[in-house]
Amino acid sequence: MQPHKVVSREEWIEARKAHLTHEKEFTQARDRLNEERRALPWVKVDKAYSFDGPRGPQTLNELFAGRSQLVVQHFMFAPDWSEGCRSCSFWADGFERMIPHLAARDTTLVAISRAPLPRLAAFKTRMGWTFDWLSSAGNDFNYDYGVSFTPDQIKSGARIYNFGTSGFGVEEAPGISVFFRDDAGNIFHTYSCFARGLDMMNAAYHYLDLTPLGRHEERLPYPMDWVRLRDQYQPAAVPASCCHK
């Protein structure tokens, strides 16, 4: 960390108010971006998908659970992996308790992966999650929505991820896709985001962004190298000066 200037409370308030101006500009820009996102055109989903879920086979229509909006968290978990992606689990820990709040606003959120359902269920139990998690092992959903890739695609080095803007070195990638269902039962794909576009959905990162150290990932082999599954972190050391006995 760079040395920081230490000032009086009055000087700090003035500096904070100057920064608040920039924060307000950012908030207003974000509001405009959200409006632009909602105004994007839609694509009608005509392809039939069947997912393996805890209540048996379910269609994409059934995943809405009677609501008009569906958010799909594309969770990286290939069929032969022994456990889910650490980074995707980081996101899942964040949205786990959001489900009832989203449901109150006519929105269902589910996770979908290519791993078989028993493997998903076992990992879900281990992590203590309660959200619906379905397997797309029997369909092309992950490939159609840009989060799974064939060995030939990866080997070719083609730009296959994030709307063709970058390559991806493994078979599974993270993402979020959003769908809308109208009164007639028609389903539309309205939005997807990948890569850094997923940051806005990670509350832990935004808390870290408020701190002096920030995410402090600069010297790591890759930014999320520090992330572990929630049950794999070592207990934090208690400072010797701590007054708790």
C-alpha positions in Angstrom: 0.0 0.0 0.0 1.2 3.5 -0.8 1.7 5.9 2.2 -1.4 7.9 2.8 -1.8 11.5 3.9 -3.2 11.8 7.4 -5.4 14.9 7.9 -7.9 16.5 10.3 -11.5 15.3 10.2 -12.5 18.6 8.5 -10.0 18.1 5.7 -11.1 14.5 5.3 -14.8 15.6 5.0 -13.8 18.0 2.2 -11.9 15.3 0.3 -14.7 12.8 0.8 -17.3 15.3 -0.6 -15.1 15.8 -3.7 -15.0 12.1 -4.2 -18.8 11.9 -3.6 -19.2 14.1 -6.6 -17.5 11.5 -8.7 -19.5 8.7 -7.1 -22.7 10.5 -8.0 -21.5 10.8 -11.6 -20.8 7.1 -11.7 -24.3 6.3 -10.2 -25.9 8.4 -12.9 -23.9 6.8 -15.6 -24.9 3.4 -14.2 -28.5 4.3 -14.2 -28.2 5.3 -17.9 -26.4 2.0 -18.6 -29.2 0.1 -16.9 -31.8 1.8 -19.0 -29.9 1.0 -22.1 -29.6 -2.6 -21.1 -33.4 -2.9 -20.6 -33.9 -1.4 -24.0 -31.9 -4.0 -25.8 -33.7 -6.1 -28.4 -34.8 -9.6 -27.5 -34.3 -13.0 -29.2 -37.1 -15.5 -29.1 -36.1 -18.9 -27.8 -37.5 -21.5 -30.1 -35.2 -24.4 -29.2 -36.5 -26.9 -26.7 -34.3 -27.7 -23.7 -34.8 -30.3 -21.0 -32.8 -30.1 -17.8 -32.3 -32.7 -15.1 -33.4 -31.1 -11.8 -34.3 -32.1 -8.2 -37.9 -32.4 -9.3 -37.2 -34.5 -12.4 -36.9 -33.3 -16.0 -37.8 -29.7 -16.5 -38.2 -27.5 -19.5 -36.8 -24.0 -19.8 -40.4 -22.8 -19.4 -40.8 -24.7 -16.1 -37.6 -23.1 -14.7 -39.5 -19.8 -14.5 -41.6 -21.4 -11.6 -44.6 -19.3 -12.6 -42.7 -16.0 -12.8 -42.0 -13.8 -15.9 -38.3 -13.4 -15.4 -35.5 -16.0 -15.2 -31.9 -15.4 -14.4 -29.5 -18.3 -15.1 -26.2 -18.4 -13.4 -23.9 -20.5 -15.7 -21.9 -22.3 -13.0 -18.6 -23.9 -14.2 -18.9 -27.6 -13.4 -17.8 -30.0 -16.2 -19.2 -33.6 -16.3 -15.9 -35.1 -15.1 -15.0 -32.5 -12.5 -15.0 -33.7 -8.8 -16.2 -30.3 -7.5 -17.5 -27.0 -8.8 -15.4 -24.0 -9.8 -14.0 -22.0 -6.8 -14.8 -18.7 -8.5 -18.4 -19.7 -9.4 -18.8 -20.9 -5.8 -17.7 -17.4 -4.7 -20.6 -15.9 -6.6 -23.0 -18.6 -5.4 -22.2 -17.8 -1.8 -23.4 -14.3 -2.6 -26.6 -15.0 -4.4 -27.7 -18.0 -2.2 -29.8 -15.8 0.1 -31.1 -13.4 -2.6 -33.5 -16.0 -4.0 -36.6 -15.0 -1.9 -36.0 -11.3 -2.6 -35.8 -11.9 -6.3 -38.9 -14.0 -6.3 -40.8 -11.1 -4.6 -40.0 -9.1 -7.8 -41.3 -11.7 -10.2 -37.8 -13.2 -10.9 -36.5 -16.7 -10.5 -32.8 -17.4 -10.3 -31.3 -20.9 -10.9 -27.8 -22.3 -11.5 -27.1 -24.6 -14.5 -24.1 -26.7 -15.1 -23.1 -29.7 -17.4 -22.2 -32.0 -14.5 -24.7 -34.8 -13.8 -27.3 -34.0 -11.2 -26.0 -36.4 -8.5 -22.7 -34.6 -8.5 -24.3 -31.2 -8.4 -26.5 -32.3 -5.5 -23.6 -33.6 -3.5 -21.6 -30.4 -3.9 -24.7 -28.3 -3.2 -25.1 -30.2 0.1 -21.4 -29.8 1.0 -21.7 -26.0 0.5 -25.0 -25.7 2.3 -26.8 -24.0 -0.7 -30.5 -24.1 -1.2 -31.0 -22.6 -4.7 -32.2 -24.8 -7.6 -29.3 -26.2 -9.5 -30.0 -28.1 -12.7 -27.9 -30.2 -15.1 -27.7 -29.4 -18.8 -25.7 -32.6 -19.6 -28.4 -33.8 -22.0 -28.7 -30.7 -24.1 -26.7 -27.9 -25.9 -27.8 -25.1 -23.6 -24.3 -24.2 -22.3 -22.9 -24.3 -25.8 -25.7 -22.2 -27.2 -25.3 -19.5 -24.6 -21.5 -19.2 -24.8 -20.2 -20.9 -21.7 -19.1 -24.3 -22.8 -16.6 -25.1 -25.6 -15.5 -28.1 -27.6 -11.9 -29.3 -27.5 -11.5 -28.2 -31.1 -12.7 -24.7 -30.3 -10.2 -24.4 -27.4 -7.3 -25.9 -29.4 -7.9 -23.5 -32.3 -7.4 -20.5 -30.1 -10.5 -18.9 -31.6 -12.2 -16.0 -29.9 -15.1 -17.9 -28.5 -15.9 -16.2 -25.2 -17.7 -12.9 -24.3 -19.3 -12.5 -27.7 -16.2 -13.4 -29.6 -13.9 -10.9 -27.9 -11.6 -13.3 -26.3 -10.4 -16.9 -26.2 -10.9 -19.3 -23.3 -8.5 -22.0 -22.3 -10.8 -24.6 -20.7 -14.1 -26.2 -21.6 -16.3 -24.3 -19.1 -16.7 -20.6 -18.6 -18.7 -18.4 -16.2 -21.7 -16.3 -17.3 -25.2 -15.0 -16.6 -28.1 -15.2 -19.0 -31.5 -13.5 -18.5 -34.9 -14.6 -20.0 -38.4 -13.2 -20.1 -41.7 -15.1 -20.6 -44.7 -13.3 -21.8 -48.4 -14.0 -21.0 -48.6 -16.3 -24.1 -45.8 -18.5 -22.8 -43.2 -17.2 -25.4 -39.7 -17.1 -24.0 -37.1 -14.5 -25.0 -33.4 -14.2 -24.3 -32.9 -10.6 -23.2 -29.3 -10.4 -21.8 -26.1 -12.2 -21.1 -22.8 -11.1 -19.5 -19.4 -12.7 -19.1 -15.9 -12.0 -17.7 -15.7 -8.7 -15.9 -19.4 -8.1 -16.7 -20.0 -10.5 -13.8 -18.3 -8.3 -11.2 -21.5 -6.3 -10.6 -23.1 -9.5 -9.2 -20.4 -10.1 -6.6 -21.2 -8.2 -3.4 -18.0 -9.4 -1.7 -15.8 -7.7 -4.3 -17.7 -4.5 -3.9 -17.1 -4.5 -0.1 -13.4 -5.1 -0.8 -13.5 -2.2 -3.2 -14.4 0.1 -0.3 -11.3 -0.8 1.7 -7.8 0.8 1.5 -6.3 -2.5 0.1 -9.1 -3.0 -2.4 -9.0 -6.5 -3.9 -5.2 -6.5 -3.6 -4.9 -9.1 -6.4 -2.2 -7.3 -8.4 0.8 -9.6 -7.5 -1.1 -12.9 -7.8 -0.6 -15.3 -10.7 -4.1 -14.4 -11.8 -6.7 -12.1 -10.1 -8.8 -14.8 -8.4 -5.9 -17.1 -7.3 -6.7 -16.3 -3.7 -10.3 -17.6 -3.8 -11.1 -20.9 -2.2 -14.2 -22.9 -1.6 -15.8 -21.6 1.6 -14.9 -24.7 3.6 -11.2 -24.6 2.4 -10.1 -21.3 4.0 -7.7 -21.6 6.9 -9.0 -20.1 10.1 -7.8 -16.5 10.5 -4.9 -16.0 12.9 -5.8 -14.1 16.1 -3.4 -11.2 16.7 -1.3 -11.6 19.8 -2.6 -8.2 21.1 -6.2 -9.2 20.8 -8.0 -8.7 24.1 -10.4 -11.6 23.6 -9.5 -14.7 25.7 
